[in-house]
Amino acid sequence: MMETVYTIKDAREVLSSCRDKKIALVPTMGALHEGHTALMAEAAKYGDIVAASIFVNPLQFGPDEDLDDYPRNLERDLKICEENGVDVVFAPSEAEMYPEHPEVILSLKSMSLVLDGVKRPGHFEGVITVVNKLFNIIRPDFAMFGEKDRQQLMIIKRMAEDFNHDLEVIGVPTEREESGLAKSSRNVNLSEVEKTEAPAIFQALEIGRDLIHAGEQSAASVKERIEMHIIDHTSGKIDDLQIFTARNLDAVQTIDTDVIIFIAVKYERARLIDNMMVIIND
Ligand code: PAF
């Protein structure tokens, strides 16, 4: 039977009897959807025990962001956890996680100076601070994060490495519609016409990947071809298109190492993001 704990003390107590087993953690902010259940299914492949955390982390919201409006429905989330094989849920209150105004917050160097790090100042610092706490509380062997939020995944991987957490951070592939469109809660805000056009985003990424695999080394040329595909196939406007190294998110001009292509496309009522890792075979 699934156990739900609300305090750090109880989480440690419940998990103390599982230390001879492998624990896989799925950190969440609740409002669970198919992306999270995919993480839970993957966690079950790695761990004997699947733990999930549900905590809307105020530290990762900017002053103008939707912290108060963020959907919270613990009862529904617990049901989803139970139905998806979670063994232990850690659902602390804000007072439990931050009994005092936090004095120590982890910071980042270059990895937060691009993409969402620029658009949401302080966001990734809040994410790694809470994830660091969760790793210390749960002490999992594996922690699962979606590749849809690739920048977050990469930053958490680096944090785990740099802070010597004895665990493996696992990236779980993006859930996609049959058309290739990345599943996102924002897709419901697309018009009928936009819905038929939006798969062009993934197609454009595939074109970019194939070009690189075919030997194209100029990041500018790859971006140009991606841009052309978007312009020709959808009314959505490119909001961001960048190619960065897969290790550190450094900008590249000449593609001679593994890279990630990041794209954001703006529709009338939705900004859709997607990304593609391109491994260079040498
Ligand atoms: O991806 C999320 O839901 C959050 O950023 C995370 C990793 C649970 C940290 O609050």
Coordinates of C-alpha atoms and ligand atoms in Angstrom, one line a residue:
M1 CA 0.0 0.0 0.0
M2 CA 1.2 3.5 -0.8
E3 CA 2.3 5.6 2.1
T4 CA 2.0 9.4 2.2
V5 CA 4.2 11.4 4.5
Y6 CA 4.1 15.1 5.2
T7 CA 7.2 15.7 7.3
I8 CA 10.9 15.2 6.7
K9 CA 11.1 13.1 9.9
D10 CA 8.4 10.7 8.6
A11 CA 9.9 10.5 5.2
R12 CA 13.3 9.5 6.7
E13 CA 11.6 7.0 9.0
V14 CA 9.5 5.3 6.3
L15 CA 12.5 5.1 3.9
S16 CA 14.9 3.9 6.6
S17 CA 13.4 0.4 6.3
C18 CA 14.1 0.5 2.5
R19 CA 17.8 1.3 2.5
D20 CA 18.7 -2.2 1.3
K21 CA 16.5 -1.5 -1.8
K22 CA 17.0 0.9 -4.7
I23 CA 14.9 4.0 -4.5
A24 CA 13.8 5.9 -7.6
L25 CA 12.5 9.4 -6.9
V26 CA 10.1 11.4 -9.1
P27 CA 10.1 15.0 -7.9
T28 CA 7.0 17.0 -8.9
M29 CA 5.0 20.1 -8.1
G30 CA 1.7 18.1 -8.3
A31 CA -1.0 18.8 -10.9
L32 CA 0.1 15.5 -12.3
H33 CA -0.3 14.6 -16.0
E34 CA 0.9 12.1 -18.5
G35 CA 4.4 13.5 -18.4
H36 CA 4.6 12.6 -14.7
T37 CA 3.1 9.2 -15.1
A38 CA 5.7 8.4 -17.8
L39 CA 8.4 9.4 -15.2
M40 CA 6.7 7.1 -12.6
A41 CA 6.7 4.2 -15.1
E42 CA 10.4 4.8 -15.9
A43 CA 11.1 5.0 -12.1
A44 CA 9.6 1.6 -11.6
K45 CA 12.2 0.2 -14.1
Y46 CA 15.1 1.5 -12.1
G47 CA 13.9 1.3 -8.5
D48 CA 12.5 -1.4 -6.2
I49 CA 10.8 1.5 -4.4
V50 CA 9.2 4.4 -6.3
A51 CA 9.0 7.6 -4.3
A52 CA 7.3 10.8 -5.5
S53 CA 7.5 14.3 -4.0
I54 CA 4.7 16.8 -4.4
F55 CA 5.7 20.3 -3.4
V56 CA 5.0 23.6 -5.1
N57 CA 8.3 25.2 -4.6
P58 CA 7.9 29.0 -4.0
L59 CA 11.6 29.6 -4.5
Q60 CA 11.4 28.9 -8.2
F61 CA 8.6 31.4 -8.9
G62 CA 9.4 35.0 -9.8
P63 CA 7.4 37.8 -8.1
D64 CA 5.2 38.2 -11.3
E65 CA 4.7 34.5 -11.8
D66 CA 1.7 32.3 -11.1
L67 CA 2.6 30.8 -7.6
D68 CA -0.8 31.5 -6.1
D69 CA -2.7 30.3 -9.2
Y70 CA -0.6 27.2 -9.6
P71 CA -3.0 24.2 -9.6
R72 CA -3.1 22.3 -6.3
N73 CA -5.2 19.2 -5.8
L74 CA -3.4 16.8 -3.5
E75 CA -6.3 14.3 -3.3
R76 CA -6.3 13.9 -7.1
D77 CA -2.5 13.7 -7.3
L78 CA -2.4 11.0 -4.6
K79 CA -4.9 8.9 -6.5
I80 CA -2.7 9.3 -9.7
C81 CA 0.4 8.3 -7.7
E82 CA -1.4 5.2 -6.3
E83 CA -2.7 4.1 -9.7
N84 CA 0.8 4.5 -11.1
G85 CA 2.7 2.3 -8.7
V86 CA 4.2 4.9 -6.4
D87 CA 5.1 3.4 -3.0
V88 CA 5.9 6.5 -0.9
V89 CA 4.7 10.1 -1.5
F90 CA 6.4 13.0 0.3
A91 CA 4.0 16.0 0.3
P92 CA 5.5 18.6 2.7
S93 CA 4.0 22.0 3.5
E94 CA 5.9 25.2 2.8
A95 CA 6.6 25.6 6.5
E96 CA 8.1 22.1 6.6
M97 CA 10.5 22.7 3.7
Y98 CA 11.3 26.3 4.6
P99 CA 10.7 26.8 8.3
E100 CA 12.6 30.1 8.0
H101 CA 13.2 32.4 5.1
P102 CA 16.0 30.4 3.4
E103 CA 19.4 31.9 4.0
V104 CA 21.4 29.7 1.7
I105 CA 20.4 29.3 -2.0
L106 CA 22.4 27.5 -4.6
S107 CA 23.5 29.6 -7.5
L108 CA 24.6 28.9 -11.1
K109 CA 27.3 30.2 -13.4
S110 CA 26.8 30.0 -17.1
M111 CA 24.0 27.4 -17.4
S112 CA 21.3 29.9 -16.2
L113 CA 22.5 32.7 -18.5
V114 CA 20.6 31.3 -21.5
L115 CA 17.0 30.3 -22.5
D116 CA 14.6 30.1 -19.6
G117 CA 17.4 31.2 -17.2
V118 CA 17.2 34.6 -18.8
K119 CA 13.4 34.7 -19.2
R120 CA 12.9 33.6 -15.6
P121 CA 15.6 35.1 -13.4
G122 CA 16.2 33.1 -10.2
H123 CA 14.1 30.2 -11.4
F124 CA 16.8 27.6 -11.8
E125 CA 18.5 28.6 -8.5
G126 CA 15.1 27.9 -6.8
V127 CA 14.9 24.5 -8.6
I128 CA 18.3 23.3 -7.7
T129 CA 18.0 24.5 -4.1
V130 CA 14.8 22.5 -3.6
V131 CA 16.0 19.5 -5.6
N132 CA 19.2 19.5 -3.5
K133 CA 17.0 19.4 -0.3
L134 CA 14.9 16.6 -1.8
F135 CA 18.0 14.5 -2.6
N136 CA 19.2 15.0 1.0
I137 CA 15.8 14.1 2.5
I138 CA 14.9 11.1 0.3
R139 CA 18.5 10.0 -0.6
P140 CA 17.3 8.2 -3.8
D141 CA 19.5 6.0 -5.9
F142 CA 17.8 7.4 -9.1
A143 CA 16.0 10.6 -9.8
M144 CA 13.8 11.0 -12.8
F145 CA 13.3 14.3 -14.8
G146 CA 11.7 14.9 -18.2
E147 CA 13.7 15.7 -21.3
K148 CA 11.0 18.2 -22.3
D149 CA 12.6 20.5 -19.6
R150 CA 16.0 19.8 -20.9
Q151 CA 17.7 22.9 -19.4
Q152 CA 16.4 21.9 -16.0
L153 CA 17.5 18.3 -16.5
M154 CA 21.0 19.4 -17.5
I155 CA 21.3 21.8 -14.6
I156 CA 20.1 19.2 -12.1
K157 CA 22.6 16.7 -13.5
R158 CA 25.4 19.2 -13.0
M159 CA 24.2 20.1 -9.5
A160 CA 24.2 16.4 -8.5
E161 CA 27.7 15.9 -9.9
D162 CA 29.1 19.1 -8.4
F163 CA 27.6 18.4 -5.0
N164 CA 28.6 14.7 -5.0
H165 CA 25.1 13.3 -4.6
D166 CA 25.4 9.5 -4.7
L167 CA 22.7 9.0 -7.3
E168 CA 22.0 8.9 -11.0
V169 CA 19.9 11.6 -12.6
I170 CA 17.8 9.9 -15.4
G171 CA 16.4 11.9 -18.3
V172 CA 13.1 10.5 -19.5
P173 CA 12.2 11.1 -23.2
T174 CA 9.4 13.6 -24.0
E175 CA 5.9 12.1 -24.5
R176 CA 4.8 12.9 -28.0
E177 CA 1.5 12.8 -30.0
E178 CA 1.6 10.5 -33.0
S179 CA 2.3 13.6 -35.1
G180 CA 5.5 14.2 -33.1
L181 CA 4.2 17.2 -31.3
A182 CA 5.5 17.2 -27.7
K183 CA 2.7 16.7 -25.2
S184 CA 2.1 19.8 -23.1
S185 CA -0.6 21.2 -21.0
R186 CA -0.3 24.3 -23.2
N187 CA -1.4 22.4 -26.4
V188 CA -5.1 22.9 -25.4
N189 CA -4.6 26.6 -26.1
L190 CA -3.9 25.9 -29.7
S191 CA -6.6 26.6 -32.3
E192 CA -7.8 23.8 -34.6
V193 CA -5.6 25.1 -37.4
E194 CA -2.6 25.6 -35.1
K195 CA -3.0 22.1 -33.9
T196 CA -2.5 20.8 -37.4
E197 CA 0.5 23.0 -38.0
A198 CA 2.4 22.6 -34.7
P199 CA 3.9 19.2 -35.5
A200 CA 6.2 21.3 -37.8
I201 CA 8.2 22.1 -34.7
F202 CA 9.3 18.6 -34.2
Q203 CA 9.8 18.1 -37.9
A204 CA 12.0 21.1 -38.0
L205 CA 14.1 19.7 -35.2
E206 CA 14.4 16.4 -37.1
I207 CA 15.6 18.3 -40.2
G208 CA 18.2 20.0 -38.1
R209 CA 19.4 16.7 -36.6
D210 CA 19.5 15.0 -40.0
L211 CA 21.5 17.8 -41.4
I212 CA 24.1 17.6 -38.6
H213 CA 24.3 13.8 -39.0
A214 CA 24.9 14.4 -42.7
G215 CA 27.9 16.5 -41.9
E216 CA 26.7 20.1 -41.7
Q217 CA 28.8 21.8 -39.1
S218 CA 27.6 25.4 -39.4
A219 CA 25.1 26.2 -36.6
A220 CA 23.9 29.2 -38.6
S221 CA 23.0 27.0 -41.6
V222 CA 21.2 24.4 -39.4
K223 CA 19.2 27.2 -37.8
E224 CA 18.4 28.7 -41.2
R225 CA 16.9 25.4 -42.4
I226 CA 14.9 25.0 -39.2
E227 CA 13.6 28.5 -39.6
M228 CA 12.6 27.9 -43.2
H229 CA 10.6 24.8 -42.3
I230 CA 8.8 26.7 -39.5
I231 CA 8.0 29.7 -41.8
D232 CA 6.8 27.4 -44.6
H233 CA 4.7 25.1 -42.5
T234 CA 3.1 27.0 -39.6
S235 CA 1.8 30.4 -38.6
G236 CA 3.6 30.1 -35.3
K237 CA 6.5 32.5 -34.9
I238 CA 10.0 31.5 -33.7
D239 CA 10.5 33.0 -30.3
D240 CA 13.8 31.3 -29.6
L241 CA 16.1 29.0 -31.6
Q242 CA 19.5 28.1 -30.2
I243 CA 22.1 25.4 -30.5
F244 CA 24.2 24.7 -27.4
T245 CA 26.7 22.2 -26.4
A246 CA 25.1 19.2 -24.6
R247 CA 27.6 19.4 -21.7
N248 CA 27.5 23.0 -20.6
L249 CA 25.0 24.9 -22.7
D250 CA 27.8 26.9 -24.4
A251 CA 26.9 28.5 -27.7
V252 CA 28.3 26.8 -30.7
Q253 CA 29.2 28.2 -34.2
T254 CA 30.9 25.0 -35.5
I255 CA 29.2 21.8 -34.5
D256 CA 31.9 19.4 -33.6
T257 CA 30.5 18.0 -30.3
D258 CA 27.2 16.7 -29.0
V259 CA 24.7 19.6 -29.1
I260 CA 21.1 20.3 -28.3
I261 CA 18.8 22.3 -30.5
F262 CA 16.3 24.3 -28.5
I263 CA 13.2 25.9 -30.1
A264 CA 10.3 28.0 -28.8
V265 CA 7.4 28.9 -31.1
K266 CA 4.7 31.4 -30.3
Y267 CA 1.1 30.8 -31.3
E268 CA -1.8 33.1 -30.6
R269 CA -2.4 31.7 -27.1
A270 CA 0.5 29.3 -26.5
R271 CA 4.3 29.3 -26.5
L272 CA 5.5 25.8 -27.3
I273 CA 9.0 24.6 -26.5
D274 CA 10.8 21.5 -27.7
N275 CA 14.4 20.4 -28.1
M276 CA 16.5 17.7 -29.7
M277 CA 19.8 16.2 -28.6
V278 CA 22.1 15.5 -31.5
I279 CA 24.9 13.0 -30.7
I280 CA 27.9 13.4 -33.0
N281 CA 29.4 10.1 -33.9
D282 CA 33.1 10.5 -34.3
Ligands
PAF1 O1 9.9 20.1 -12.9 C1 9.3 20.4 -11.8 O2 8.1 20.0 -11.6 C2 10.0 21.2 -10.7 O3 10.9 22.1 -11.3 C3 10.8 20.3 -9.8 C4 11.9 19.6 -10.4 C5 9.9 19.3 -9.1 C6 11.4 21.2 -8.6 O4 10.5 21.8 -7.9

